[in-house]
CSV table of C-alpha atoms in Angstrom, one decimal:
chain,number,residue,atom,x,y,z
A,1,ALA,CA,-63.2,41.8,0.4
A,2,GLN,CA,-59.8,40.8,1.5
A,3,ILE,CA,-60.3,37.3,2.4
A,4,LYS,CA,-62.3,37.0,-0.9
A,5,PHE,CA,-59.6,38.1,-2.9
A,6,ASP,CA,-57.2,35.9,-1.0
A,7,LYS,CA,-59.4,33.2,-2.1
A,8,GLU,CA,-59.2,34.0,-4.9
A,9,ARG,CA,-55.2,34.5,-5.4
A,10,GLU,CA,-54.8,31.1,-4.1
A,11,ARG,CA,-57.1,29.5,-6.3
A,12,LYS,CA,-55.0,31.0,-8.3
A,13,ARG,CA,-51.7,29.6,-7.3
A,14,GLN,CA,-53.2,26.5,-6.9
A,15,GLU,CA,-53.9,26.7,-11.2
A,16,LYS,CA,-50.3,27.7,-11.8
A,17,ILE,CA,-48.4,24.5,-10.1
A,18,GLN,CA,-51.0,22.3,-11.4
A,19,ALA,CA,-49.9,23.2,-15.1
A,20,LEU,CA,-46.6,23.5,-14.1
A,21,HIS,CA,-46.7,19.9,-12.8
A,22,HIS,CA,-48.7,19.1,-15.8
A,23,VAL,CA,-46.2,20.7,-17.9
A,24,TYR,CA,-43.7,18.5,-15.7
A,25,GLN,CA,-44.7,15.9,-16.3
A,26,LEU,CA,-44.3,16.0,-20.1
A,27,LEU,CA,-40.5,16.7,-19.9
A,28,PRO,CA,-37.9,14.7,-21.3
A,29,ILE,CA,-35.3,12.6,-18.5
A,30,GLU,CA,-32.9,15.6,-19.3
A,31,GLY,CA,-35.6,18.4,-18.2
A,32,LYS,CA,-36.4,16.0,-14.8
A,33,ILE,CA,-32.6,16.0,-13.3
A,34,PHE,CA,-32.3,19.6,-14.3
A,35,ILE,CA,-35.0,20.8,-12.6
A,36,GLN,CA,-34.5,18.7,-9.8
A,37,LEU,CA,-30.2,19.7,-9.5
A,38,ARG,CA,-32.0,23.8,-10.1
A,39,LEU,CA,-34.8,22.9,-7.0
A,40,SER,CA,-31.7,21.4,-5.0
A,41,SER,CA,-29.3,24.6,-5.7
A,42,ILE,CA,-32.3,26.9,-4.8
A,43,TYR,CA,-32.6,24.9,-1.8
A,44,GLU,CA,-29.8,24.8,-1.2
A,45,SER,CA,-28.6,28.8,-1.0
A,46,ALA,CA,-32.3,29.0,0.7
A,47,GLY,CA,-30.0,27.3,3.6
A,48,ASP,CA,-32.9,23.8,3.4
A,49,ASP,CA,-30.5,21.6,3.4
A,50,GLU,CA,-32.6,18.3,3.4
A,51,LYS,CA,-34.6,19.5,0.1
A,52,ALA,CA,-31.7,19.8,-1.3
A,53,LEU,CA,-30.4,16.9,-0.7
A,54,ALA,CA,-33.6,15.2,-1.6
A,55,SER,CA,-34.0,16.9,-5.1
A,56,ALA,CA,-30.5,16.5,-5.8
A,57,LEU,CA,-31.5,13.0,-5.3
A,58,HIS,CA,-34.5,12.9,-7.2
A,59,ALA,CA,-32.4,14.0,-10.4
A,60,LEU,CA,-29.7,10.9,-9.7
A,61,LYS,CA,-33.2,8.4,-9.6
A,62,PHE,CA,-33.5,9.9,-13.0
A,63,VAL,CA,-29.9,9.6,-14.6
A,64,GLN,CA,-30.4,6.0,-13.1
A,65,THR,CA,-32.9,5.3,-14.6
A,66,LEU,CA,-31.7,6.4,-18.4
A,67,PRO,CA,-32.0,4.0,-20.7
A,68,VAL,CA,-28.4,3.7,-21.3
A,69,TYR,CA,-27.0,4.3,-18.0
A,70,THR,CA,-23.5,5.1,-17.4
A,71,ASP,CA,-21.2,6.9,-15.0
A,72,ASN,CA,-21.2,10.6,-16.4
A,73,ILE,CA,-20.4,14.3,-16.4
A,74,ILE,CA,-25.0,14.8,-15.3
A,75,THR,CA,-23.4,11.9,-12.2
A,76,ALA,CA,-20.6,13.7,-11.5
A,77,THR,CA,-22.5,17.2,-11.5
A,78,ILE,CA,-25.1,15.3,-9.2
A,79,TYR,CA,-22.6,13.7,-6.7
A,80,GLU,CA,-21.4,17.2,-6.4
A,81,ALA,CA,-23.9,18.8,-5.5
A,82,ILE,CA,-24.9,16.0,-3.2
A,83,GLY,CA,-21.7,15.8,-1.4
A,84,THR,CA,-21.8,19.6,-0.7
A,85,ILE,CA,-25.3,19.4,1.0
A,86,TYR,CA,-24.1,15.9,2.7
A,87,ALA,CA,-20.9,18.7,4.1
A,88,HIS,CA,-23.3,21.7,5.1
A,89,LEU,CA,-25.2,19.0,6.7
A,90,ALA,CA,-22.0,17.9,8.6
A,91,GLN,CA,-22.3,14.4,7.7
A,92,LEU,CA,-18.1,14.5,6.3
A,93,ASP,CA,-17.9,10.8,5.3
A,94,TYR,CA,-20.6,11.1,2.7
A,95,ALA,CA,-19.5,13.9,1.3
A,96,SER,CA,-16.3,12.6,1.5
A,97,ASP,CA,-18.2,9.4,-0.8
A,98,TYR,CA,-19.7,11.7,-3.3
A,99,TYR,CA,-17.0,14.3,-4.1
A,100,PHE,CA,-14.4,10.8,-4.0
A,101,LYS,CA,-16.4,9.6,-7.6
A,102,ALA,CA,-17.5,12.7,-9.0
A,103,LEU,CA,-13.8,13.1,-9.4
A,104,GLU,CA,-13.2,9.7,-10.7
A,105,ILE,CA,-15.8,10.4,-12.8
A,106,ARG,CA,-13.9,12.9,-14.4
A,107,GLU,CA,-10.8,11.9,-14.4
A,108,MET,CA,-11.9,9.5,-16.6
A,109,MET,CA,-14.0,11.4,-19.4
A,110,LEU,CA,-12.3,14.7,-18.9
A,111,ASN,CA,-8.6,13.4,-18.1
A,112,THR,CA,-7.0,15.4,-15.5
A,113,GLU,CA,-5.8,18.5,-17.8
A,114,HIS,CA,-9.9,19.4,-17.2
A,115,VAL,CA,-10.4,22.2,-15.1
A,116,ASP,CA,-13.7,21.0,-14.1
A,117,THR,CA,-11.7,18.2,-13.1
A,118,ALA,CA,-9.2,19.8,-10.7
A,119,THR,CA,-11.8,21.6,-9.3
A,120,ALA,CA,-13.0,18.2,-8.7
A,121,MET,CA,-9.9,17.6,-7.0
A,122,HIS,CA,-9.8,20.7,-4.9
A,123,ASN,CA,-13.2,19.7,-3.5
A,124,VAL,CA,-11.8,16.6,-2.3
A,125,GLY,CA,-9.2,18.2,-1.1
A,126,CYS,CA,-11.8,20.5,0.9
A,127,ILE,CA,-13.8,18.1,2.5
A,128,LEU,CA,-10.0,16.2,3.2
A,129,HIS,CA,-9.4,19.1,5.2
A,130,MET,CA,-13.2,19.1,7.2
A,131,LEU,CA,-11.9,15.9,7.9
A,132,GLU,CA,-8.6,17.0,10.1
A,133,LYS,CA,-6.0,15.7,6.6
A,134,PRO,CA,-4.2,18.5,6.0
A,135,ASN,CA,-1.4,16.4,4.4
A,136,ASP,CA,-3.9,14.8,2.0
A,137,ALA,CA,-6.1,18.0,1.5
A,138,MET,CA,-2.8,19.3,0.6
A,139,VAL,CA,-2.0,16.8,-2.1
A,140,CYS,CA,-5.4,17.9,-3.5
A,141,TYR,CA,-5.0,21.8,-3.6
A,142,TYR,CA,-1.5,21.2,-5.0
A,143,LYS,CA,-2.6,19.1,-7.9
A,144,ALA,CA,-5.4,21.0,-8.3
A,145,LEU,CA,-3.4,25.0,-8.3
A,146,GLU,CA,-1.3,23.1,-10.9
A,147,VAL,CA,-3.7,22.4,-13.9
A,148,PHE,CA,-5.6,25.7,-12.5
A,149,LYS,CA,-2.4,27.7,-13.6
A,150,ARG,CA,-1.9,26.4,-16.0
A,151,LEU,CA,-5.1,27.0,-17.5
A,152,LEU,CA,-6.8,30.3,-16.2
A,153,PRO,CA,-5.8,33.7,-16.1
A,154,ALA,CA,-3.4,34.3,-12.8
A,155,SER,CA,-5.9,36.5,-11.5
A,156,HIS,CA,-8.5,32.9,-11.7
A,157,PRO,CA,-10.7,33.2,-8.4
A,158,ARG,CA,-10.3,29.6,-8.2
A,159,ILE,CA,-6.5,30.1,-8.2
A,160,GLU,CA,-6.7,32.9,-5.4
A,161,THR,CA,-9.5,30.4,-3.4
A,162,CYS,CA,-7.1,27.0,-4.1
A,163,GLU,CA,-4.5,28.6,-2.7
A,164,SER,CA,-6.0,30.7,0.4
A,165,ASN,CA,-6.8,26.7,1.2
A,166,VAL,CA,-3.4,25.7,0.3
A,167,LYS,CA,-2.5,28.2,3.1
A,168,ARG,CA,-5.5,26.8,5.1
A,169,SER,CA,-4.2,23.2,5.2
A,170,LYS,CA,-0.5,24.6,6.1
A,171,GLU,CA,-1.8,26.0,9.0
A,172,MET,CA,-4.1,22.9,10.5
A,173,GLN,CA,-0.3,21.1,9.8
A,174,PHE,CA,1.4,23.1,12.7
A,175,LYS,CA,-1.6,23.8,14.9
A,176,GLY,CA,-1.0,22.0,18.0
A,177,LEU,CA,2.6,21.3,17.1
A,178,VAL,CA,4.9,21.3,19.9
A,179,VAL,CA,8.5,22.3,19.5
A,180,PRO,CA,10.8,20.2,21.2
A,181,THR,CA,12.9,22.4,23.6
A,182,VAL,CA,16.7,21.4,22.0
A,183,PRO,CA,19.0,21.6,25.6
A,184,PRO,CA,22.2,23.7,25.0
A,185,LEU,CA,24.8,22.1,22.9
A,186,ALA,CA,28.0,20.6,24.7
A,187,SER,CA,31.2,22.3,24.9
A,188,THR,CA,33.2,21.2,22.3
A,189,SER,CA,36.6,23.3,24.2
A,190,LYS,CA,38.5,21.0,26.4
A,191,LYS,CA,39.5,22.3,29.9
A,192,LYS,CA,42.9,23.0,30.0
A,193,ALA,CA,44.1,21.2,33.3
């Protein structure tokens, strides 16, 4: 009886998958982009970065097939998702490329005085920190922090996160810093003969 129940449940599951696949095929490209990004996010949350990356790259392919393809906010969002996944995969150079592309688009589309652009700037700072470039990371963090402080309430978590990352970058700057030993100053008073 259990085997018959399991076969029936599997048959119903397969029917649902086929129905969803059919509906997916009928969606406009924008709907497919949304679904691929959501799938990417779900896979990322589940720790399956390979599937997350495949879904995000699939979303990017869909964007590039739009009749009038230009870099836009959707493209920036996809680039950020891809950058995050590459960072999880420890492929920091790829992550950096995608984060910088996303930032460039957000600056162009939204300007530098927008929370989303500041978030993209913060993400660039994070990847620079991971690449052990704390000075460059801090430049990005401070730029993002200025915008966050102007546009968000003082208690907003993005401000707290950015301030915490500034502190981490400062610590990295001074990690391993060897302070030279300073010889004692020579006596400036003349000895009396």
